[in-house]
């Protein structure tokens, strides 16, 4: 089982759209069994997958965490929404952001009861323990995660749990700053948790070929970082089909607009990404 998180510390890069389409691509084009997880309180990934309202209120990622801590009986299948025969989702809501406060309160009380100090990292380890205990036994080929675009409990947990990162960048100046910041985050997490977090590949998204500045920045980025990261050669152009396919059909672009330039870009980029991701440790 491979675990991959689509990540950037900067919002607006299009990581959720690529995360959504990549999971569908693995299921539809490669016949893989997929579980989606959404660690972003905006829950845009969940919204993209919702063809209709999920009927089982209360069965979501945050309540799975709370019920585990309370030692309540858990039937894991109750928390899983079947999108189709190859794609599952553990939905989350905007309340996922409250998990951080809940876990902090829980560990403070536990420290008092046990007369034992607990650290902030224990919150990450507890969430990881829950995911390991339930998800790892379900026979998925891939766990595909969307993450919060910042340095928080949810985003760092997604990195520690996945250990494999697809970095989504827009070709703009601040991307260079984001890379340096992300490297510091990863180094800190590796030292703290004793894990090895790998940036599997970098996808340049929202590329506007007609803008000379965009092309120059993308070229500079490749020249500077190609010896450190696998940068996908096929850039994803800034095209409306990506959002239309989700907002209109709740489908990936290669199903809604199979002959579009957007679909061609995406499939070519994903096939190249496969060459790297297939060799990741599962």
PDB file of C-alpha atoms in Angstrom:
ATOM      1  CA  UNK A   1       0.000   0.000   0.000  1.00  0.00           C
ATOM      2  CA  UNK A   2       1.360   3.378  -1.032  1.00  0.00           C
ATOM      3  CA  UNK A   3       0.463   6.538   0.881  1.00  0.00           C
ATOM      4  CA  UNK A   4       0.763   9.867  -0.915  1.00  0.00           C
ATOM      5  CA  UNK A   5      -0.055  13.377   0.228  1.00  0.00           C
ATOM      6  CA  UNK A   6      -0.516  16.279  -2.181  1.00  0.00           C
ATOM      7  CA  UNK A   7       1.104  19.169  -0.397  1.00  0.00           C
ATOM      8  CA  UNK A   8       2.189  22.766  -0.430  1.00  0.00           C
ATOM      9  CA  UNK A   9       2.551  25.288   2.358  1.00  0.00           C
ATOM     10  CA  UNK A  10       0.967  27.876   0.061  1.00  0.00           C
ATOM     11  CA  UNK A  11      -2.716  27.890  -0.844  1.00  0.00           C
ATOM     12  CA  UNK A  12      -4.126  28.294  -4.339  1.00  0.00           C
ATOM     13  CA  UNK A  13      -1.717  25.975  -6.133  1.00  0.00           C
ATOM     14  CA  UNK A  14      -4.429  23.565  -7.300  1.00  0.00           C
ATOM     15  CA  UNK A  15      -3.244  20.637  -5.203  1.00  0.00           C
ATOM     16  CA  UNK A  16      -6.799  19.536  -4.348  1.00  0.00           C
ATOM     17  CA  UNK A  17      -7.777  19.363  -8.028  1.00  0.00           C
ATOM     18  CA  UNK A  18      -4.695  17.303  -8.878  1.00  0.00           C
ATOM     19  CA  UNK A  19      -5.164  15.095  -5.811  1.00  0.00           C
ATOM     20  CA  UNK A  20      -8.765  14.401  -6.838  1.00  0.00           C
ATOM     21  CA  UNK A  21      -7.884  13.664 -10.452  1.00  0.00           C
ATOM     22  CA  UNK A  22      -4.893  11.473  -9.561  1.00  0.00           C
ATOM     23  CA  UNK A  23      -6.966   9.235  -7.295  1.00  0.00           C
ATOM     24  CA  UNK A  24      -9.545   8.822 -10.039  1.00  0.00           C
ATOM     25  CA  UNK A  25      -6.797   8.179 -12.569  1.00  0.00           C
ATOM     26  CA  UNK A  26      -5.348   5.359 -10.456  1.00  0.00           C
ATOM     27  CA  UNK A  27      -8.783   3.786 -10.090  1.00  0.00           C
ATOM     28  CA  UNK A  28     -10.088   4.201 -13.643  1.00  0.00           C
ATOM     29  CA  UNK A  29      -6.924   3.915 -15.715  1.00  0.00           C
ATOM     30  CA  UNK A  30      -4.865   1.535 -13.571  1.00  0.00           C
ATOM     31  CA  UNK A  31      -7.574  -0.454 -11.783  1.00  0.00           C
ATOM     32  CA  UNK A  32      -6.258   0.378  -8.309  1.00  0.00           C
ATOM     33  CA  UNK A  33      -8.248   0.422  -5.089  1.00  0.00           C
ATOM     34  CA  UNK A  34      -8.147   3.931  -3.606  1.00  0.00           C
ATOM     35  CA  UNK A  35      -8.967   5.565  -0.280  1.00  0.00           C
ATOM     36  CA  UNK A  36      -9.208   9.349  -0.171  1.00  0.00           C
ATOM     37  CA  UNK A  37      -8.486  11.271   3.054  1.00  0.00           C
ATOM     38  CA  UNK A  38      -9.025  15.013   3.413  1.00  0.00           C
ATOM     39  CA  UNK A  39      -6.885  16.729   6.073  1.00  0.00           C
ATOM     40  CA  UNK A  40      -7.844  20.228   4.950  1.00  0.00           C
ATOM     41  CA  UNK A  41     -10.582  21.942   7.043  1.00  0.00           C
ATOM     42  CA  UNK A  42     -11.861  23.527   3.817  1.00  0.00           C
ATOM     43  CA  UNK A  43     -12.811  19.929   2.836  1.00  0.00           C
ATOM     44  CA  UNK A  44     -12.781  20.767  -0.872  1.00  0.00           C
ATOM     45  CA  UNK A  45     -11.770  17.202  -1.713  1.00  0.00           C
ATOM     46  CA  UNK A  46     -14.803  15.846   0.129  1.00  0.00           C
ATOM     47  CA  UNK A  47     -17.038  18.372  -1.659  1.00  0.00           C
ATOM     48  CA  UNK A  48     -15.610  17.338  -5.031  1.00  0.00           C
ATOM     49  CA  UNK A  49     -16.457  13.698  -4.309  1.00  0.00           C
ATOM     50  CA  UNK A  50     -19.961  14.409  -3.029  1.00  0.00           C
ATOM     51  CA  UNK A  51     -22.406  13.559  -5.798  1.00  0.00           C
ATOM     52  CA  UNK A  52     -25.089  13.760  -3.138  1.00  0.00           C
ATOM     53  CA  UNK A  53     -25.142  14.426   0.583  1.00  0.00           C
ATOM     54  CA  UNK A  54     -23.642  11.608   2.595  1.00  0.00           C
ATOM     55  CA  UNK A  55     -26.474  10.102   4.646  1.00  0.00           C
ATOM     56  CA  UNK A  56     -24.551   9.041   7.749  1.00  0.00           C
ATOM     57  CA  UNK A  57     -23.961  12.205   9.729  1.00  0.00           C
ATOM     58  CA  UNK A  58     -21.387  11.836  12.473  1.00  0.00           C
ATOM     59  CA  UNK A  59     -19.391   9.161  10.700  1.00  0.00           C
ATOM     60  CA  UNK A  60     -16.336  11.122   9.667  1.00  0.00           C
ATOM     61  CA  UNK A  61     -12.606  11.302  10.272  1.00  0.00           C
ATOM     62  CA  UNK A  62     -12.800  13.617  13.276  1.00  0.00           C
ATOM     63  CA  UNK A  63     -15.380  11.442  15.031  1.00  0.00           C
ATOM     64  CA  UNK A  64     -13.318   8.344  14.304  1.00  0.00           C
ATOM     65  CA  UNK A  65     -10.455  10.008  16.185  1.00  0.00           C
ATOM     66  CA  UNK A  66     -12.683  11.095  19.086  1.00  0.00           C
ATOM     67  CA  UNK A  67     -14.380   7.691  19.417  1.00  0.00           C
ATOM     68  CA  UNK A  68     -11.015   5.944  19.392  1.00  0.00           C
ATOM     69  CA  UNK A  69      -9.776   8.136  22.239  1.00  0.00           C
ATOM     70  CA  UNK A  70     -13.003   7.559  24.200  1.00  0.00           C
ATOM     71  CA  UNK A  71     -12.591   3.810  23.614  1.00  0.00           C
ATOM     72  CA  UNK A  72     -16.035   3.582  22.041  1.00  0.00           C
ATOM     73  CA  UNK A  73     -16.896   0.613  19.840  1.00  0.00           C
ATOM     74  CA  UNK A  74     -15.863   1.364  16.268  1.00  0.00           C
ATOM     75  CA  UNK A  75     -17.118  -0.366  13.146  1.00  0.00           C
ATOM     76  CA  UNK A  76     -14.646   1.047  10.636  1.00  0.00           C
ATOM     77  CA  UNK A  77     -16.889   0.393   7.631  1.00  0.00           C
ATOM     78  CA  UNK A  78     -19.398   2.874   9.084  1.00  0.00           C
ATOM     79  CA  UNK A  79     -16.873   5.658   8.481  1.00  0.00           C
ATOM     80  CA  UNK A  80     -16.172   4.733   4.865  1.00  0.00           C
ATOM     81  CA  UNK A  81     -18.223   6.125   1.987  1.00  0.00           C
ATOM     82  CA  UNK A  82     -18.084   4.105  -1.226  1.00  0.00           C
ATOM     83  CA  UNK A  83     -17.782   6.434  -4.212  1.00  0.00           C
ATOM     84  CA  UNK A  84     -17.681   3.472  -6.601  1.00  0.00           C
ATOM     85  CA  UNK A  85     -16.338  -0.080  -6.570  1.00  0.00           C
ATOM     86  CA  UNK A  86     -12.712   1.126  -6.594  1.00  0.00           C
ATOM     87  CA  UNK A  87     -12.826   4.436  -4.696  1.00  0.00           C
ATOM     88  CA  UNK A  88     -13.607   4.947  -1.008  1.00  0.00           C
ATOM     89  CA  UNK A  89     -13.587   8.090   1.103  1.00  0.00           C
ATOM     90  CA  UNK A  90     -13.411   8.765   4.812  1.00  0.00           C
ATOM     91  CA  UNK A  91     -15.218  12.109   4.847  1.00  0.00           C
ATOM     92  CA  UNK A  92     -14.245  14.966   7.095  1.00  0.00           C
ATOM     93  CA  UNK A  93     -15.991  18.235   7.874  1.00  0.00           C
ATOM     94  CA  UNK A  94     -14.928  21.738   8.808  1.00  0.00           C
ATOM     95  CA  UNK A  95     -14.813  20.499  12.399  1.00  0.00           C
ATOM     96  CA  UNK A  96     -11.664  18.507  11.638  1.00  0.00           C
ATOM     97  CA  UNK A  97      -9.743  21.614  12.698  1.00  0.00           C
ATOM     98  CA  UNK A  98     -11.153  21.215  16.237  1.00  0.00           C
ATOM     99  CA  UNK A  99      -9.342  17.888  16.621  1.00  0.00           C
ATOM    100  CA  UNK A 100      -6.176  19.778  17.512  1.00  0.00           C
ATOM    101  CA  UNK A 101      -7.838  21.432  20.511  1.00  0.00           C
ATOM    102  CA  UNK A 102      -9.536  18.186  21.554  1.00  0.00           C
ATOM    103  CA  UNK A 103      -6.293  16.202  21.482  1.00  0.00           C
ATOM    104  CA  UNK A 104      -4.449  18.907  23.406  1.00  0.00           C
ATOM    105  CA  UNK A 105      -7.081  18.874  26.168  1.00  0.00           C
ATOM    106  CA  UNK A 106      -7.061  15.070  26.216  1.00  0.00           C
ATOM    107  CA  UNK A 107      -3.287  14.837  26.636  1.00  0.00           C
ATOM    108  CA  UNK A 108      -3.216  17.529  29.338  1.00  0.00           C
ATOM    109  CA  UNK A 109      -5.775  15.561  31.368  1.00  0.00           C
ATOM    110  CA  UNK A 110      -3.953  12.304  30.667  1.00  0.00           C
ATOM    111  CA  UNK A 111      -0.656  13.814  31.810  1.00  0.00           C
ATOM    112  CA  UNK A 112      -2.287  14.860  35.085  1.00  0.00           C
ATOM    113  CA  UNK A 113      -3.918  11.443  35.603  1.00  0.00           C
ATOM    114  CA  UNK A 114      -0.830   9.413  34.656  1.00  0.00           C
ATOM    115  CA  UNK A 115       1.606  11.814  36.317  1.00  0.00           C
ATOM    116  CA  UNK A 116       3.582  11.642  33.098  1.00  0.00           C
ATOM    117  CA  UNK A 117       4.494  14.477  30.716  1.00  0.00           C
ATOM    118  CA  UNK A 118       3.250  14.380  27.148  1.00  0.00           C
ATOM    119  CA  UNK A 119       4.614  16.297  24.177  1.00  0.00           C
ATOM    120  CA  UNK A 120       2.875  18.069  21.300  1.00  0.00           C
ATOM    121  CA  UNK A 121       4.118  15.355  18.924  1.00  0.00           C
ATOM    122  CA  UNK A 122       2.024  12.784  20.814  1.00  0.00           C
ATOM    123  CA  UNK A 123      -1.037  14.256  19.087  1.00  0.00           C
ATOM    124  CA  UNK A 124       0.450  13.395  15.677  1.00  0.00           C
ATOM    125  CA  UNK A 125       1.397   9.924  16.864  1.00  0.00           C
ATOM    126  CA  UNK A 126      -2.099   9.279  18.177  1.00  0.00           C
ATOM    127  CA  UNK A 127      -3.735  10.172  14.851  1.00  0.00           C
ATOM    128  CA  UNK A 128      -1.153   8.073  12.997  1.00  0.00           C
ATOM    129  CA  UNK A 129      -1.849   5.157  15.343  1.00  0.00           C
ATOM    130  CA  UNK A 130      -5.562   5.341  14.554  1.00  0.00           C
ATOM    131  CA  UNK A 131      -4.957   5.425  10.800  1.00  0.00           C
ATOM    132  CA  UNK A 132      -2.455   2.567  11.008  1.00  0.00           C
ATOM    133  CA  UNK A 133      -4.778   0.413  13.127  1.00  0.00           C
ATOM    134  CA  UNK A 134      -7.776   0.719  10.830  1.00  0.00           C
ATOM    135  CA  UNK A 135      -6.712   1.655   7.318  1.00  0.00           C
ATOM    136  CA  UNK A 136      -3.652  -0.556   6.929  1.00  0.00           C
ATOM    137  CA  UNK A 137      -5.788  -3.692   7.184  1.00  0.00           C
ATOM    138  CA  UNK A 138      -8.283  -2.750   4.469  1.00  0.00           C
ATOM    139  CA  UNK A 139      -6.330  -3.818   1.380  1.00  0.00           C
ATOM    140  CA  UNK A 140      -6.145  -0.478  -0.415  1.00  0.00           C
ATOM    141  CA  UNK A 141      -3.517  -0.028  -3.112  1.00  0.00           C
ATOM    142  CA  UNK A 142      -3.204   3.717  -2.494  1.00  0.00           C
ATOM    143  CA  UNK A 143      -4.122   6.174   0.233  1.00  0.00           C
ATOM    144  CA  UNK A 144      -4.409   9.590  -1.431  1.00  0.00           C
ATOM    145  CA  UNK A 145      -4.456  12.610   0.881  1.00  0.00           C
ATOM    146  CA  UNK A 146      -5.149  16.289   0.485  1.00  0.00           C
ATOM    147  CA  UNK A 147      -3.509  18.467   3.106  1.00  0.00           C
ATOM    148  CA  UNK A 148      -3.881  21.832   4.748  1.00  0.00           C
ATOM    149  CA  UNK A 149      -1.561  24.455   3.140  1.00  0.00           C
ATOM    150  CA  UNK A 150       0.290  25.399   6.317  1.00  0.00           C
ATOM    151  CA  UNK A 151       2.303  24.058   9.242  1.00  0.00           C
ATOM    152  CA  UNK A 152      -0.301  22.576  11.586  1.00  0.00           C
ATOM    153  CA  UNK A 153      -1.184  19.374  13.408  1.00  0.00           C
ATOM    154  CA  UNK A 154      -3.198  18.128  10.425  1.00  0.00           C
ATOM    155  CA  UNK A 155      -0.636  18.978   7.762  1.00  0.00           C
ATOM    156  CA  UNK A 156       2.323  17.569   9.693  1.00  0.00           C
ATOM    157  CA  UNK A 157       0.384  14.401  10.518  1.00  0.00           C
ATOM    158  CA  UNK A 158      -0.383  13.891   6.831  1.00  0.00           C
ATOM    159  CA  UNK A 159       3.340  14.173   6.037  1.00  0.00           C
ATOM    160  CA  UNK A 160       4.400  11.813   8.819  1.00  0.00           C
ATOM    161  CA  UNK A 161       1.708   9.265   7.923  1.00  0.00           C
ATOM    162  CA  UNK A 162       2.224   9.349   4.154  1.00  0.00           C
ATOM    163  CA  UNK A 163       6.029   9.775   4.034  1.00  0.00           C
ATOM    164  CA  UNK A 164       5.612  10.380   0.275  1.00  0.00           C
ATOM    165  CA  UNK A 165       4.824  13.843  -1.058  1.00  0.00           C
ATOM    166  CA  UNK A 166       3.626  15.120  -4.412  1.00  0.00           C
ATOM    167  CA  UNK A 167       4.494  18.804  -4.353  1.00  0.00           C
ATOM    168  CA  UNK A 168       2.190  21.016  -6.429  1.00  0.00           C
ATOM    169  CA  UNK A 169       3.586  24.408  -7.433  1.00  0.00           C
ATOM    170  CA  UNK A 170       2.400  27.370  -9.430  1.00  0.00           C
ATOM    171  CA  UNK A 171       5.155  28.987 -11.526  1.00  0.00           C
ATOM    172  CA  UNK A 172       5.531  32.145  -9.484  1.00  0.00           C
ATOM    173  CA  UNK A 173       8.303  33.755  -7.483  1.00  0.00           C
ATOM    174  CA  UNK A 174       7.006  32.659  -4.070  1.00  0.00           C
ATOM    175  CA  UNK A 175       7.376  29.011  -5.076  1.00  0.00           C
ATOM    176  CA  UNK A 176      11.101  29.332  -4.429  1.00  0.00           C
ATOM    177  CA  UNK A 177      10.426  30.542  -0.895  1.00  0.00           C
ATOM    178  CA  UNK A 178       7.902  27.746  -0.318  1.00  0.00           C
ATOM    179  CA  UNK A 179      10.442  25.084  -1.285  1.00  0.00           C
ATOM    180  CA  UNK A 180      12.953  26.273   1.295  1.00  0.00           C
ATOM    181  CA  UNK A 181      10.255  26.448   3.969  1.00  0.00           C
ATOM    182  CA  UNK A 182       9.006  22.961   3.115  1.00  0.00           C
ATOM    183  CA  UNK A 183      12.521  21.531   3.337  1.00  0.00           C
ATOM    184  CA  UNK A 184      12.819  22.922   6.870  1.00  0.00           C
ATOM    185  CA  UNK A 185       9.460  21.400   7.823  1.00  0.00           C
ATOM    186  CA  UNK A 186      10.437  17.995   6.458  1.00  0.00           C
ATOM    187  CA  UNK A 187      13.848  18.032   8.162  1.00  0.00           C
ATOM    188  CA  UNK A 188      12.220  18.944  11.480  1.00  0.00           C
ATOM    189  CA  UNK A 189       9.637  16.154  11.167  1.00  0.00           C
ATOM    190  CA  UNK A 190      12.245  13.581  10.182  1.00  0.00           C
ATOM    191  CA  UNK A 191      14.367  14.435  13.217  1.00  0.00           C
ATOM    192  CA  UNK A 192      11.397  14.491  15.582  1.00  0.00           C
ATOM    193  CA  UNK A 193       9.531  11.373  14.421  1.00  0.00           C
ATOM    194  CA  UNK A 194      12.377   9.268  13.066  1.00  0.00           C
ATOM    195  CA  UNK A 195      10.778   8.935   9.630  1.00  0.00           C
ATOM    196  CA  UNK A 196      12.031   9.536   6.110  1.00  0.00           C
ATOM    197  CA  UNK A 197       9.762  11.862   4.143  1.00  0.00           C
ATOM    198  CA  UNK A 198      10.361  11.849   0.406  1.00  0.00           C
ATOM    199  CA  UNK A 199       9.245  14.423  -2.141  1.00  0.00           C
ATOM    200  CA  UNK A 200       8.361  11.877  -4.813  1.00  0.00           C
ATOM    201  CA  UNK A 201       7.855  14.439  -7.561  1.00  0.00           C
ATOM    202  CA  UNK A 202       6.985  18.053  -8.271  1.00  0.00           C
ATOM    203  CA  UNK A 203       4.119  19.020 -10.583  1.00  0.00           C
ATOM    204  CA  UNK A 204       4.041  22.523 -12.044  1.00  0.00           C
ATOM    205  CA  UNK A 205       0.386  23.518 -12.190  1.00  0.00           C
ATOM    206  CA  UNK A 206      -1.613  26.441 -13.618  1.00  0.00           C
ATOM    207  CA  UNK A 207       1.039  27.088 -16.256  1.00  0.00           C
ATOM    208  CA  UNK A 208       0.167  29.917 -18.656  1.00  0.00           C
ATOM    209  CA  UNK A 209       2.326  29.532 -21.740  1.00  0.00           C
ATOM    210  CA  UNK A 210       1.332  32.899 -23.188  1.00  0.00           C
ATOM    211  CA  UNK A 211       2.808  34.682 -20.184  1.00  0.00           C
ATOM    212  CA  UNK A 212       6.543  35.043 -20.650  1.00  0.00           C
ATOM    213  CA  UNK A 213       7.075  35.624 -16.926  1.00  0.00           C
ATOM    214  CA  UNK A 214       5.426  32.314 -16.076  1.00  0.00           C
ATOM    215  CA  UNK A 215       7.624  30.468 -18.549  1.00  0.00           C
ATOM    216  CA  UNK A 216      10.783  32.100 -17.198  1.00  0.00           C
ATOM    217  CA  UNK A 217       9.955  31.272 -13.589  1.00  0.00           C
ATOM    218  CA  UNK A 218       9.198  27.648 -14.473  1.00  0.00           C
ATOM    219  CA  UNK A 219      12.510  27.445 -16.332  1.00  0.00           C
ATOM    220  CA  UNK A 220      14.395  28.940 -13.382  1.00  0.00           C
ATOM    221  CA  UNK A 221      12.741  26.498 -11.012  1.00  0.00           C
ATOM    222  CA  UNK A 222      13.706  23.498 -13.140  1.00  0.00           C
ATOM    223  CA  UNK A 223      17.291  24.720 -13.466  1.00  0.00           C
ATOM    224  CA  UNK A 224      17.616  25.265  -9.724  1.00  0.00           C
ATOM    225  CA  UNK A 225      15.931  22.135  -8.378  1.00  0.00           C
ATOM    226  CA  UNK A 226      16.083  19.424 -11.057  1.00  0.00           C
ATOM    227  CA  UNK A 227      19.088  17.824  -9.340  1.00  0.00           C
ATOM    228  CA  UNK A 228      17.148  17.574  -6.050  1.00  0.00           C
ATOM    229  CA  UNK A 229      13.636  16.612  -7.146  1.00  0.00           C
ATOM    230  CA  UNK A 230      11.956  14.727  -9.953  1.00  0.00           C
ATOM    231  CA  UNK A 231      10.150  17.576 -11.695  1.00  0.00           C
ATOM    232  CA  UNK A 232       7.412  16.314 -14.009  1.00  0.00           C
ATOM    233  CA  UNK A 233       8.209  17.533 -17.515  1.00  0.00           C
ATOM    234  CA  UNK A 234       4.580  17.898 -18.554  1.00  0.00           C
ATOM    235  CA  UNK A 235       3.290  21.120 -17.046  1.00  0.00           C
ATOM    236  CA  UNK A 236      -0.414  21.396 -16.248  1.00  0.00           C
ATOM    237  CA  UNK A 237      -1.815  24.373 -18.111  1.00  0.00           C
ATOM    238  CA  UNK A 238      -4.265  26.854 -16.609  1.00  0.00           C
ATOM    239  CA  UNK A 239      -7.494  25.630 -18.251  1.00  0.00           C
ATOM    240  CA  UNK A 240     -11.135  25.892 -17.189  1.00  0.00           C
ATOM    241  CA  UNK A 241     -11.986  22.231 -17.833  1.00  0.00           C
ATOM    242  CA  UNK A 242     -10.547  21.119 -14.492  1.00  0.00           C
ATOM    243  CA  UNK A 243     -13.005  23.139 -12.423  1.00  0.00           C
ATOM    244  CA  UNK A 244     -15.902  22.551 -14.808  1.00  0.00           C
ATOM    245  CA  UNK A 245     -15.518  18.774 -14.609  1.00  0.00           C
ATOM    246  CA  UNK A 246     -15.806  18.899 -10.818  1.00  0.00           C
ATOM    247  CA  UNK A 247     -18.458  21.602 -10.452  1.00  0.00           C
ATOM    248  CA  UNK A 248     -20.724  20.274 -13.216  1.00  0.00           C
ATOM    249  CA  UNK A 249     -20.218  16.508 -13.211  1.00  0.00           C
ATOM    250  CA  UNK A 250     -18.284  15.634 -10.023  1.00  0.00           C
ATOM    251  CA  UNK A 251     -15.979  13.711 -12.334  1.00  0.00           C
ATOM    252  CA  UNK A 252     -12.293  13.890 -13.237  1.00  0.00           C
ATOM    253  CA  UNK A 253     -11.412  15.917 -16.300  1.00  0.00           C
ATOM    254  CA  UNK A 254     -10.478  12.869 -18.387  1.00  0.00           C
ATOM    255  CA  UNK A 255     -14.034  11.530 -17.990  1.00  0.00           C
ATOM    256  CA  UNK A 256     -15.920  14.815 -18.426  1.00  0.00           C
ATOM    257  CA  UNK A 257     -13.700  16.180 -21.223  1.00  0.00           C
ATOM    258  CA  UNK A 258     -11.722  13.198 -22.558  1.00  0.00           C
ATOM    259  CA  UNK A 259     -10.524  14.937 -25.740  1.00  0.00           C
ATOM    260  CA  UNK A 260      -9.594  18.240 -24.121  1.00  0.00           C
ATOM    261  CA  UNK A 261      -6.090  19.666 -23.827  1.00  0.00           C
ATOM    262  CA  UNK A 262      -6.594  19.597 -20.064  1.00  0.00           C
ATOM    263  CA  UNK A 263      -7.144  15.848 -20.147  1.00  0.00           C
ATOM    264  CA  UNK A 264      -4.088  15.314 -22.350  1.00  0.00           C
ATOM    265  CA  UNK A 265      -1.878  17.393 -20.044  1.00  0.00           C
ATOM    266  CA  UNK A 266      -3.073  15.597 -16.961  1.00  0.00           C
ATOM    267  CA  UNK A 267      -2.771  12.043 -18.233  1.00  0.00           C
ATOM    268  CA  UNK A 268       0.690  12.668 -19.625  1.00  0.00           C
ATOM    269  CA  UNK A 269       1.852  14.178 -16.322  1.00  0.00           C
ATOM    270  CA  UNK A 270       0.339  11.345 -14.280  1.00  0.00           C
ATOM    271  CA  UNK A 271       1.942   8.662 -16.442  1.00  0.00           C
ATOM    272  CA  UNK A 272       5.314  10.271 -15.846  1.00  0.00           C
ATOM    273  CA  UNK A 273       4.575  10.532 -12.125  1.00  0.00           C
ATOM    274  CA  UNK A 274       3.770   6.805 -12.116  1.00  0.00           C
ATOM    275  CA  UNK A 275       7.345   6.025 -13.105  1.00  0.00           C
ATOM    276  CA  UNK A 276       8.486   7.553  -9.817  1.00  0.00           C
ATOM    277  CA  UNK A 277       5.582   6.631  -7.548  1.00  0.00           C
ATOM    278  CA  UNK A 278       5.526   2.974  -8.614  1.00  0.00           C
ATOM    279  CA  UNK A 279       9.020   2.624  -7.162  1.00  0.00           C
ATOM    280  CA  UNK A 280       8.104   4.085  -3.780  1.00  0.00           C
ATOM    281  CA  UNK A 281       8.080   1.785  -0.818  1.00  0.00           C
ATOM    282  CA  UNK A 282       4.582   0.703   0.090  1.00  0.00           C
TER     283      UNK A 282
END
